[in-house]
mmCIF file of C-alpha atoms in Angstrom:
data_model
loop_
_atom_site.group_PDB
_atom_site.id
_atom_site.type_symbol
_atom_site.label_atom_id
_atom_site.label_comp_id
_atom_site.label_asym_id
_atom_site.label_seq_id
_atom_site.Cartn_x
_atom_site.Cartn_y
_atom_site.Cartn_z
ATOM 1 C CA MET A 1 170.202 128.032 -56.321
ATOM 2 C CA ASP A 2 168.432 124.792 -57.297
ATOM 3 C CA ASP A 3 167.957 126.036 -60.870
ATOM 4 C CA PRO A 4 170.028 123.750 -63.168
ATOM 5 C CA ARG A 5 171.445 126.791 -64.958
ATOM 6 C CA ALA A 6 172.685 128.229 -61.651
ATOM 7 C CA ILE A 7 174.207 124.897 -60.657
ATOM 8 C CA GLU A 8 175.965 124.534 -64.011
ATOM 9 C CA VAL A 9 177.380 128.045 -64.184
ATOM 10 C CA THR A 10 178.473 127.999 -60.527
ATOM 11 C CA ALA A 11 180.312 124.715 -61.036
ATOM 12 C CA ALA A 12 182.086 126.096 -64.098
ATOM 13 C CA ILE A 13 183.107 129.266 -62.250
ATOM 14 C CA ARG A 14 184.452 127.448 -59.217
ATOM 15 C CA ALA A 15 186.364 124.965 -61.367
ATOM 16 C CA GLY A 16 187.831 127.740 -63.501
ATOM 17 C CA ASP A 17 186.520 125.937 -66.585
ATOM 18 C CA THR A 18 186.145 128.820 -69.020
ATOM 19 C CA ASP A 19 185.100 126.588 -71.920
ATOM 20 C CA ARG A 20 182.236 125.193 -69.851
ATOM 21 C CA LEU A 21 181.383 128.697 -68.644
ATOM 22 C CA SER A 22 181.374 130.125 -72.173
ATOM 23 C CA ALA A 23 179.138 127.300 -73.345
ATOM 24 C CA ALA A 24 176.672 127.931 -70.516
ATOM 25 C CA LEU A 25 176.549 131.635 -71.315
ATOM 26 C CA LYS A 26 176.038 130.966 -75.015
ATOM 27 C CA ALA A 27 173.252 128.460 -74.343
ATOM 28 C CA ASN A 28 171.440 130.796 -71.937
ATOM 29 C CA PRO A 29 171.261 134.390 -73.243
ATOM 30 C CA GLY A 30 171.051 136.828 -70.345
ATOM 31 C CA LEU A 31 172.713 134.442 -67.902
ATOM 32 C CA GLU A 32 175.687 136.794 -67.596
ATOM 33 C CA THR A 33 173.499 139.270 -65.677
ATOM 34 C CA ALA A 34 171.619 136.680 -63.629
ATOM 35 C CA VAL A 35 171.196 137.034 -59.888
ATOM 36 C CA ILE A 36 171.574 133.806 -57.945
ATOM 37 C CA ARG A 37 169.740 133.769 -54.633
ATOM 38 C CA ASP A 38 170.516 131.612 -51.621
ATOM 39 C CA ASP A 39 167.975 130.009 -49.296
ATOM 40 C CA LYS A 40 167.662 133.291 -47.381
ATOM 41 C CA GLY A 41 166.829 135.293 -50.480
ATOM 42 C CA ALA A 42 170.153 137.142 -50.706
ATOM 43 C CA GLY A 43 171.266 137.604 -54.295
ATOM 44 C CA ARG A 44 174.667 137.702 -55.906
ATOM 45 C CA THR A 45 175.909 138.029 -59.463
ATOM 46 C CA LEU A 46 178.109 135.586 -61.333
ATOM 47 C CA LEU A 47 181.100 137.827 -60.650
ATOM 48 C CA HIS A 48 180.279 137.558 -56.946
ATOM 49 C CA MET A 49 180.301 133.782 -57.384
ATOM 50 C CA ALA A 50 183.809 134.079 -58.852
ATOM 51 C CA THR A 51 185.040 136.058 -55.847
ATOM 52 C CA ASP A 52 183.072 134.357 -53.069
ATOM 53 C CA TRP A 53 184.851 133.323 -49.881
ATOM 54 C CA PRO A 54 187.461 131.862 -49.650
ATOM 55 C CA GLY A 55 188.311 133.095 -53.150
ATOM 56 C CA HIS A 56 191.354 131.989 -55.123
ATOM 57 C CA PHE A 57 189.328 129.780 -57.451
ATOM 58 C CA PRO A 58 191.316 128.206 -60.294
ATOM 59 C CA ASN A 59 191.812 130.374 -63.368
ATOM 60 C CA VAL A 60 189.874 133.200 -61.700
ATOM 61 C CA ALA A 61 191.308 135.997 -63.864
ATOM 62 C CA ALA A 62 190.201 134.263 -67.058
ATOM 63 C CA THR A 63 186.793 133.494 -65.522
ATOM 64 C CA ILE A 64 186.273 137.156 -64.647
ATOM 65 C CA THR A 65 187.324 138.217 -68.133
ATOM 66 C CA VAL A 66 184.883 135.785 -69.774
ATOM 67 C CA LEU A 67 182.024 137.051 -67.610
ATOM 68 C CA ALA A 68 182.844 140.733 -68.093
ATOM 69 C CA SER A 69 183.278 140.284 -71.842
ATOM 70 C CA ALA A 70 179.854 138.640 -71.976
ATOM 71 C CA GLY A 71 178.282 141.660 -70.250
ATOM 72 C CA ALA A 72 178.494 140.948 -66.513
ATOM 73 C CA ASP A 73 178.644 144.197 -64.540
ATOM 74 C CA PRO A 74 181.823 144.369 -62.393
ATOM 75 C CA ASN A 75 180.231 147.109 -60.280
ATOM 76 C CA ALA A 76 176.961 145.380 -59.404
ATOM 77 C CA GLY A 77 176.300 145.159 -55.682
ATOM 78 C CA LEU A 78 174.692 142.438 -53.633
ATOM 79 C CA TYR A 79 170.917 142.110 -53.668
ATOM 80 C CA ASP A 80 168.926 142.018 -50.424
ATOM 81 C CA SER A 81 171.990 141.417 -48.285
ATOM 82 C CA PRO A 82 171.154 140.240 -44.744
ATOM 83 C CA ILE A 83 174.116 142.218 -43.397
ATOM 84 C CA ASP A 84 172.977 145.525 -44.901
ATOM 85 C CA ALA A 85 175.950 145.823 -47.234
ATOM 86 C CA CYS A 86 176.131 146.320 -50.981
ATOM 87 C CA GLU A 87 179.550 144.885 -51.676
ATOM 88 C CA THR A 88 180.706 144.611 -55.270
ATOM 89 C CA PRO A 89 182.790 141.683 -56.531
ATOM 90 C CA LEU A 90 185.868 143.818 -55.878
ATOM 91 C CA HIS A 91 184.914 144.063 -52.209
ATOM 92 C CA TRP A 92 184.645 140.279 -52.069
ATOM 93 C CA ALA A 93 187.995 139.783 -53.803
ATOM 94 C CA ALA A 94 189.563 142.146 -51.273
ATOM 95 C CA SER A 95 187.951 140.283 -48.377
ATOM 96 C CA SER A 96 189.458 137.040 -49.698
ATOM 97 C CA ASP A 97 192.939 138.531 -50.281
ATOM 98 C CA ASP A 98 192.563 137.434 -53.901
ATOM 99 C CA VAL A 99 195.024 139.606 -55.800
ATOM 100 C CA ALA A 100 194.478 137.842 -59.132
ATOM 101 C CA ALA A 101 190.748 138.539 -58.922
ATOM 102 C CA ILE A 102 191.390 142.155 -57.911
ATOM 103 C CA ASP A 103 193.579 142.751 -60.948
ATOM 104 C CA ALA A 104 191.139 141.060 -63.308
ATOM 105 C CA LEU A 105 188.172 143.038 -61.984
ATOM 106 C CA LEU A 106 190.028 146.346 -62.240
ATOM 107 C CA ASP A 107 191.257 145.463 -65.727
ATOM 108 C CA ASN A 108 187.638 144.814 -66.712
ATOM 109 C CA GLY A 109 186.151 148.057 -65.438
ATOM 110 C CA ALA A 110 185.598 147.663 -61.691
ATOM 111 C CA ASP A 111 185.422 150.960 -59.811
ATOM 112 C CA ILE A 112 188.163 150.902 -57.180
ATOM 113 C CA GLU A 113 186.306 153.534 -55.137
ATOM 114 C CA ALA A 114 182.841 151.961 -55.243
ATOM 115 C CA PRO A 115 181.137 152.031 -51.822
ATOM 116 C CA GLY A 116 179.299 149.209 -50.081
ATOM 117 C CA ALA A 117 181.765 147.551 -47.700
ATOM 118 C CA VAL A 118 180.528 145.589 -44.733
ATOM 119 C CA PHE A 119 180.694 147.551 -41.428
ATOM 120 C CA THR A 120 181.765 150.844 -43.039
ATOM 121 C CA TRP A 121 179.934 151.085 -46.388
ATOM 122 C CA GLY A 122 183.357 152.059 -47.716
ATOM 123 C CA THR A 123 185.473 150.933 -50.633
ATOM 124 C CA ALA A 124 187.158 147.600 -51.261
ATOM 125 C CA MET A 125 190.153 148.983 -49.353
ATOM 126 C CA SER A 126 187.927 149.117 -46.273
ATOM 127 C CA ASP A 127 187.152 145.405 -46.492
ATOM 128 C CA ALA A 128 190.813 144.565 -47.097
ATOM 129 C CA VAL A 129 191.889 146.472 -43.979
ATOM 130 C CA ILE A 130 188.992 145.412 -41.744
ATOM 131 C CA PHE A 131 189.752 141.760 -42.458
ATOM 132 C CA ALA A 132 193.561 142.209 -42.378
ATOM 133 C CA GLN A 133 193.978 141.093 -45.976
ATOM 134 C CA TRP A 134 197.264 142.860 -46.503
ATOM 135 C CA ASN A 135 198.143 141.531 -49.959
ATOM 136 C CA ALA A 136 194.810 142.822 -51.227
ATOM 137 C CA ALA A 137 195.225 146.154 -49.469
ATOM 138 C CA ARG A 138 198.673 146.708 -50.936
ATOM 139 C CA ARG A 139 197.542 145.739 -54.425
ATOM 140 C CA LEU A 140 194.590 148.120 -54.225
ATOM 141 C CA LEU A 141 196.976 150.839 -53.072
ATOM 142 C CA ALA A 142 199.305 150.110 -55.980
ATOM 143 C CA ARG A 143 196.349 150.294 -58.364
ATOM 144 C CA GLY A 144 195.456 153.770 -57.126
ATOM 145 C CA ALA A 145 193.042 153.282 -54.241
ATOM 146 C CA ARG A 146 192.636 156.180 -51.856
ATOM 147 C CA THR A 147 193.094 155.684 -48.114
ATOM 148 C CA THR A 148 191.367 157.028 -45.032
ATOM 149 C CA LEU A 149 193.269 157.707 -41.824
ATOM 150 C CA THR A 150 192.633 154.219 -40.435
ATOM 151 C CA GLN A 151 193.556 152.552 -43.717
ATOM 152 C CA ALA A 152 196.736 154.574 -44.144
ATOM 153 C CA SER A 153 197.657 153.734 -40.559
ATOM 154 C CA ALA A 154 197.122 150.017 -41.087
ATOM 155 C CA LEU A 155 199.420 150.129 -44.108
ATOM 156 C CA GLY A 156 202.089 152.195 -42.385
ATOM 157 C CA LEU A 157 201.761 155.145 -44.763
ATOM 158 C CA LEU A 158 203.206 157.550 -42.244
ATOM 159 C CA ASP A 159 203.429 160.574 -44.554
ATOM 160 C CA ARG A 160 199.763 160.130 -45.450
ATOM 161 C CA VAL A 161 198.857 159.717 -41.767
ATOM 162 C CA ARG A 162 200.685 162.920 -40.875
ATOM 163 C CA GLU A 163 198.944 164.734 -43.721
ATOM 164 C CA LEU A 164 195.521 163.604 -42.534
ATOM 165 C CA CYS A 165 196.240 164.408 -38.905
ATOM 166 C CA THR A 166 197.596 167.878 -39.521
ATOM 167 C CA GLY A 167 195.346 168.872 -42.405
ATOM 168 C CA SER A 168 191.888 168.111 -41.093
ATOM 169 C CA GLU A 169 192.557 167.701 -37.355
ATOM 170 C CA PRO A 170 190.662 164.441 -36.849
ATOM 171 C CA ALA A 171 188.764 163.838 -33.635
ATOM 172 C CA THR A 172 190.485 161.885 -30.888
ATOM 173 C CA ASN A 173 188.291 158.838 -31.505
ATOM 174 C CA GLU A 174 189.439 158.757 -35.148
ATOM 175 C CA VAL A 175 193.071 158.916 -34.089
ATOM 176 C CA THR A 176 192.434 156.148 -31.569
ATOM 177 C CA ALA A 177 190.812 153.936 -34.200
ATOM 178 C CA ALA A 178 193.781 154.645 -36.469
ATOM 179 C CA LEU A 179 196.133 153.495 -33.689
ATOM 180 C CA TRP A 180 194.216 150.239 -33.378
ATOM 181 C CA HIS A 181 194.548 149.598 -37.101
ATOM 182 C CA ALA A 182 198.227 150.550 -37.116
ATOM 183 C CA CYS A 183 198.756 147.918 -34.445
ATOM 184 C CA ARG A 184 196.729 145.360 -36.397
ATOM 185 C CA GLY A 185 199.012 146.022 -39.339
ATOM 186 C CA GLY A 186 202.138 145.809 -37.180
ATOM 187 C CA GLN A 187 203.120 149.389 -38.013
ATOM 188 C CA GLN A 188 205.286 150.550 -35.105
ATOM 189 C CA SER A 189 206.392 153.962 -36.407
ATOM 190 C CA THR A 190 202.807 154.859 -37.258
ATOM 191 C CA ALA A 191 201.585 153.637 -33.873
ATOM 192 C CA ASP A 192 204.224 155.778 -32.112
ATOM 193 C CA TYR A 193 203.121 158.822 -34.076
ATOM 194 C CA LEU A 194 199.438 158.296 -33.299
ATOM 195 C CA LEU A 195 200.125 157.845 -29.605
ATOM 196 C CA GLY A 196 201.860 161.212 -29.775
ATOM 197 C CA GLN A 197 198.650 162.608 -31.277
ATOM 198 C CA GLY A 198 196.632 161.570 -28.233
ATOM 199 C CA ALA A 199 195.342 158.117 -29.245
ATOM 200 C CA ASP A 200 193.906 156.004 -26.413
ATOM 201 C CA LEU A 201 196.383 153.194 -25.745
ATOM 202 C CA ASN A 202 193.803 150.860 -24.216
ATOM 203 C CA TRP A 203 190.709 151.486 -26.326
ATOM 204 C CA VAL A 204 188.692 148.338 -26.952
ATOM 205 C CA GLY A 205 187.898 148.166 -30.647
ATOM 206 C CA PHE A 206 187.040 145.692 -33.379
ATOM 207 C CA MET A 207 186.681 142.076 -32.134
ATOM 208 C CA ASP A 208 186.836 143.474 -28.577
ATOM 209 C CA TRP A 209 190.609 143.798 -28.857
ATOM 210 C CA THR A 210 192.777 146.569 -27.496
ATOM 211 C CA PRO A 211 195.681 147.898 -29.590
ATOM 212 C CA LEU A 212 197.945 145.490 -27.692
ATOM 213 C CA GLN A 213 195.888 142.496 -28.778
ATOM 214 C CA ALA A 214 195.784 143.805 -32.338
ATOM 215 C CA ALA A 215 199.578 144.107 -32.266
ATOM 216 C CA GLU A 216 199.906 140.586 -30.898
ATOM 217 C CA ASP A 217 197.848 139.342 -33.814
ATOM 218 C CA SER A 218 200.155 141.152 -36.257
ATOM 219 C CA GLY A 219 203.179 139.170 -35.043
ATOM 220 C CA ASN A 220 205.329 142.295 -34.577
ATOM 221 C CA HIS A 221 206.951 141.471 -31.236
ATOM 222 C CA ALA A 222 208.888 144.741 -31.077
ATOM 223 C CA LEU A 223 205.626 146.661 -31.349
ATOM 224 C CA VAL A 224 204.049 144.489 -28.647
ATOM 225 C CA ASP A 225 206.970 145.159 -26.319
ATOM 226 C CA ALA A 226 206.857 148.893 -27.034
ATOM 227 C CA LEU A 227 203.145 149.058 -26.259
ATOM 228 C CA ARG A 228 203.569 147.116 -23.034
ATOM 229 C CA SER A 229 206.341 149.475 -21.950
ATOM 230 C CA ARG A 230 203.819 152.318 -22.261
ATOM 231 C CA GLY A 231 201.259 150.485 -20.108
ATOM 232 C CA ALA A 232 199.191 148.761 -22.790
ATOM 233 C CA ARG A 233 196.746 146.146 -21.547
ATOM 234 C CA ARG A 234 194.592 143.392 -22.975
ATOM 235 C CA ALA A 235 190.807 143.721 -22.706
#
């Protein structure tokens, strides 16, 4: 990252300065496919730099378009990730709730179903749901992303949840995980349905939270009250 070319192109990306970015790409043929490594050896592409946490960099859609038009691969994964993930730029945009970046990546050829998410090795929808980035999750859904049982539950897609529960008869632990995510998303009707399917009301899941704690985080007080009336507890 101490290479002057990396410093220059990163500054242009984060400032949303597409003229400066275009000039850097023109002056350095092949830069559009460069891998920039941090001090731990993990590598990321320039499109990863445009979608890095916390995202929402100025003029990000135009930046992504400049990079993709120059030949940057919107489906390239991370290199030598220390967390054993291979997230694409779309995964990172989803993790940052960056809808503008999501649209620009998809418009420039990103695969909405590419695997590699942290924790699950799933799609960008997985990262959006895991990190409770609901704007990103809904935009991915609107752009055609598929949903698993837990993802559909988090988004309150009750018809889809019913379809998945009745069609493939998921194991109890899957239904329980789906309940947790429904509570994280504040989806009361979906949570009620999943409890009726045998979900464990007091399972301790992600972040060592029970469904009650996930519901508290969602801000849906009616859901919190309903869970408590059933005997829900905090971990």
